[in-house]
Amino acid sequence: MPVDMKNIIADALVSMAKQKGIDKITVKALIDACNISRQTFYYHFQDIMEVVEWSMEQATKQTLARSLAAETPEDALSVLIASAVDNRILIHKLLDSQKREQIEKLFVQAARTYLQELIRNKNHRLPHNYSDMEVALDFWAFGISGLLFKYSEQDQIDVKRLSNQIYRLLTEKIEQDIK
């Protein structure tokens, strides 16, 4: 069975980031933790941030796969929120770094990709033209990312309640509930 070196490197980075934050991780420390050569690292990644980006892409794919298996859109959002809650220590370590701006952009892009694929795969019929859909995806991605940042700071989160609230916001049902 072939060794998936990208996953080994990414897993080591995530483990190290949870302990000491991303700013204190060097390529040298990472290759030592993986017991690989510098050449092997650079064969797979250009730098530490590329490992972070690749890791987020993989996490997004895994979360999306679990969300697509969910029975309802609210359950799909619960998968996303639960994933953020499960990774809240890592999220905070990443956001507390000097690379916060890059990290936030990666989170927003991951949220946008997640939402776009969820909509595409669940065959939701949204009454938006392409331009409206692009703006809606950006709006939702920034909003959901911000909410996940905020709520992942809390020790206790009612995942079902938050997913219901976000779902109602996305589907404009809160406005109907207020009337």
Coordinates of C-alpha atoms in Angstrom, one line a residue:
M1 CA 0.0 0.0 0.0
P2 CA 1.5 3.4 -1.0
V3 CA 2.3 5.9 1.7
D4 CA 0.2 9.1 1.4
M5 CA 3.0 11.5 2.3
K6 CA 0.7 14.6 1.9
N7 CA -1.6 13.3 4.6
I8 CA 1.3 12.4 6.8
I9 CA 2.7 15.9 6.5
A10 CA -0.7 17.5 7.0
D11 CA -1.5 15.4 10.0
A12 CA 1.8 16.3 11.6
L13 CA 1.2 20.0 10.9
V14 CA -2.3 19.9 12.4
S15 CA -1.0 18.1 15.5
M16 CA 1.8 20.6 16.0
A17 CA -0.5 23.6 15.3
K18 CA -2.9 22.5 18.0
Q19 CA 0.0 22.4 20.5
K20 CA 2.0 25.5 19.7
G21 CA 0.3 27.5 16.9
I22 CA 1.2 27.8 13.3
D23 CA 3.8 30.6 13.7
K24 CA 6.2 28.4 15.7
I25 CA 6.2 25.6 13.1
T26 CA 9.1 25.5 10.8
V27 CA 9.7 23.2 7.8
K28 CA 12.6 21.8 9.8
A29 CA 10.4 20.9 12.8
L30 CA 7.8 19.5 10.4
I31 CA 10.2 17.2 8.5
D32 CA 11.7 16.1 11.8
A33 CA 8.2 15.2 13.1
C34 CA 7.5 13.3 9.9
N35 CA 11.0 11.7 9.7
I36 CA 11.3 12.8 6.1
S37 CA 13.9 14.8 4.1
R38 CA 13.5 18.4 3.2
Q39 CA 13.4 17.3 -0.4
T40 CA 10.4 15.1 0.3
F41 CA 8.6 18.0 1.9
Y42 CA 9.3 20.3 -1.0
Y43 CA 8.3 17.7 -3.5
H44 CA 4.8 17.8 -2.0
F45 CA 4.4 21.4 -0.7
Q46 CA 6.0 24.8 -1.3
D47 CA 5.7 26.0 2.3
I48 CA 3.8 25.7 5.5
M49 CA 0.9 27.7 4.3
E50 CA 0.4 25.4 1.3
V51 CA 0.1 22.5 3.8
V52 CA -2.5 24.5 5.7
E53 CA -4.4 25.2 2.5
W54 CA -4.3 21.6 1.3
S55 CA -5.4 20.4 4.8
M56 CA -8.4 22.8 4.7
E57 CA -9.3 21.5 1.2
Q58 CA -9.2 18.0 2.4
A59 CA -11.3 18.8 5.5
T60 CA -13.8 20.6 3.3
K61 CA -14.1 17.6 1.0
Q62 CA -14.6 15.3 4.0
T63 CA -17.2 17.6 5.6
L64 CA -19.0 17.9 2.3
A65 CA -19.2 14.2 1.8
R66 CA -20.7 13.8 5.3
S67 CA -23.1 16.7 4.6
L68 CA -24.3 15.2 1.3
A69 CA -25.2 12.0 3.2
A70 CA -27.4 14.1 5.6
E71 CA -31.1 13.8 5.3
T72 CA -32.0 17.5 5.5
P73 CA -30.3 20.8 4.8
E74 CA -30.3 21.5 8.5
D75 CA -28.5 18.2 9.2
A76 CA -26.0 19.1 6.5
L77 CA -25.3 22.4 8.3
S78 CA -25.0 20.6 11.6
V79 CA -22.2 18.5 10.0
L80 CA -20.4 21.7 9.1
I81 CA -20.9 23.3 12.6
A82 CA -20.0 20.1 14.4
S83 CA -16.8 20.0 12.4
A84 CA -15.9 23.5 13.4
V85 CA -16.7 22.7 17.0
D86 CA -14.5 19.6 16.9
N87 CA -11.7 21.6 15.5
R88 CA -12.1 24.7 17.6
I89 CA -8.7 24.5 19.2
L90 CA -7.0 24.3 15.8
I91 CA -9.2 27.1 14.4
H92 CA -8.2 29.4 17.3
K93 CA -4.5 28.5 17.0
L94 CA -4.7 29.3 13.3
L95 CA -6.5 32.6 13.8
D96 CA -4.1 33.7 16.5
S97 CA -1.2 33.5 14.1
Q98 CA 0.5 36.3 12.1
K99 CA -1.1 34.7 9.0
R100 CA -4.6 35.4 10.3
E101 CA -5.6 37.3 7.1
Q102 CA -4.5 34.4 4.9
I103 CA -6.2 31.9 7.2
E104 CA -9.5 33.8 7.2
K105 CA -9.4 33.9 3.4
L106 CA -8.9 30.2 3.3
F107 CA -11.8 29.6 5.7
V108 CA -14.1 31.8 3.6
Q109 CA -13.1 30.1 0.4
A110 CA -13.6 26.7 2.1
A111 CA -17.1 27.7 3.2
R112 CA -17.9 29.0 -0.2
T113 CA -16.7 25.8 -1.9
Y114 CA -18.7 23.8 0.7
L115 CA -21.9 25.7 0.1
Q116 CA -21.5 25.8 -3.7
E117 CA -21.0 22.0 -3.9
L118 CA -23.8 21.3 -1.4
I119 CA -26.2 23.4 -3.5
R120 CA -25.0 21.8 -6.7
N121 CA -25.2 18.2 -5.4
K122 CA -28.5 18.6 -3.6
N123 CA -30.1 20.1 -6.7
H124 CA -31.6 23.0 -4.8
R125 CA -33.6 25.3 -7.0
L126 CA -32.6 28.7 -6.1
P127 CA -34.3 31.7 -7.8
H128 CA -31.0 33.5 -8.6
N129 CA -29.3 34.2 -11.8
Y130 CA -25.6 33.5 -12.0
S131 CA -24.5 36.9 -10.8
D132 CA -27.0 36.8 -7.9
M133 CA -25.8 33.3 -7.0
E134 CA -22.2 34.5 -6.9
V135 CA -23.0 37.3 -4.5
A136 CA -25.2 35.0 -2.4
L137 CA -22.4 32.5 -2.1
D138 CA -19.9 35.2 -1.1
F139 CA -22.4 36.6 1.4
W140 CA -23.2 33.2 2.9
A141 CA -19.5 32.2 3.0
F142 CA -18.4 35.3 4.9
G143 CA -21.4 35.1 7.2
I144 CA -21.0 31.4 8.0
S145 CA -17.3 31.8 8.5
G146 CA -17.8 34.7 10.9
L147 CA -20.4 32.8 12.8
L148 CA -18.2 29.7 13.0
F149 CA -15.3 31.8 14.3
K150 CA -17.5 33.4 16.9
Y151 CA -19.3 30.3 18.1
S152 CA -16.3 28.0 18.1
E153 CA -14.9 30.2 20.9
Q154 CA -17.6 28.9 23.2
D155 CA -17.2 25.7 25.2
Q156 CA -20.8 24.7 24.7
I157 CA -22.6 25.1 21.5
D158 CA -26.1 23.8 20.6
V159 CA -25.2 22.6 17.1
K160 CA -28.8 21.7 16.2
R161 CA -30.1 25.1 17.3
L162 CA -27.4 27.1 15.5
S163 CA -27.8 25.0 12.3
N164 CA -31.5 25.7 12.4
Q165 CA -31.0 29.4 12.8
I166 CA -28.5 29.5 10.0
Y167 CA -30.8 27.4 7.8
R168 CA -33.6 29.8 8.4
L169 CA -31.4 32.7 7.6
L170 CA -30.3 31.1 4.4
T171 CA -33.8 30.3 3.3
E172 CA -35.3 33.6 4.4
K173 CA -37.6 31.8 6.9
I174 CA -36.6 34.1 9.8
E175 CA -38.3 37.0 8.0
Q176 CA -41.4 35.0 7.6
D177 CA -41.3 34.0 11.3
I178 CA -41.0 37.6 12.4
K179 CA -44.1 38.7 10.4

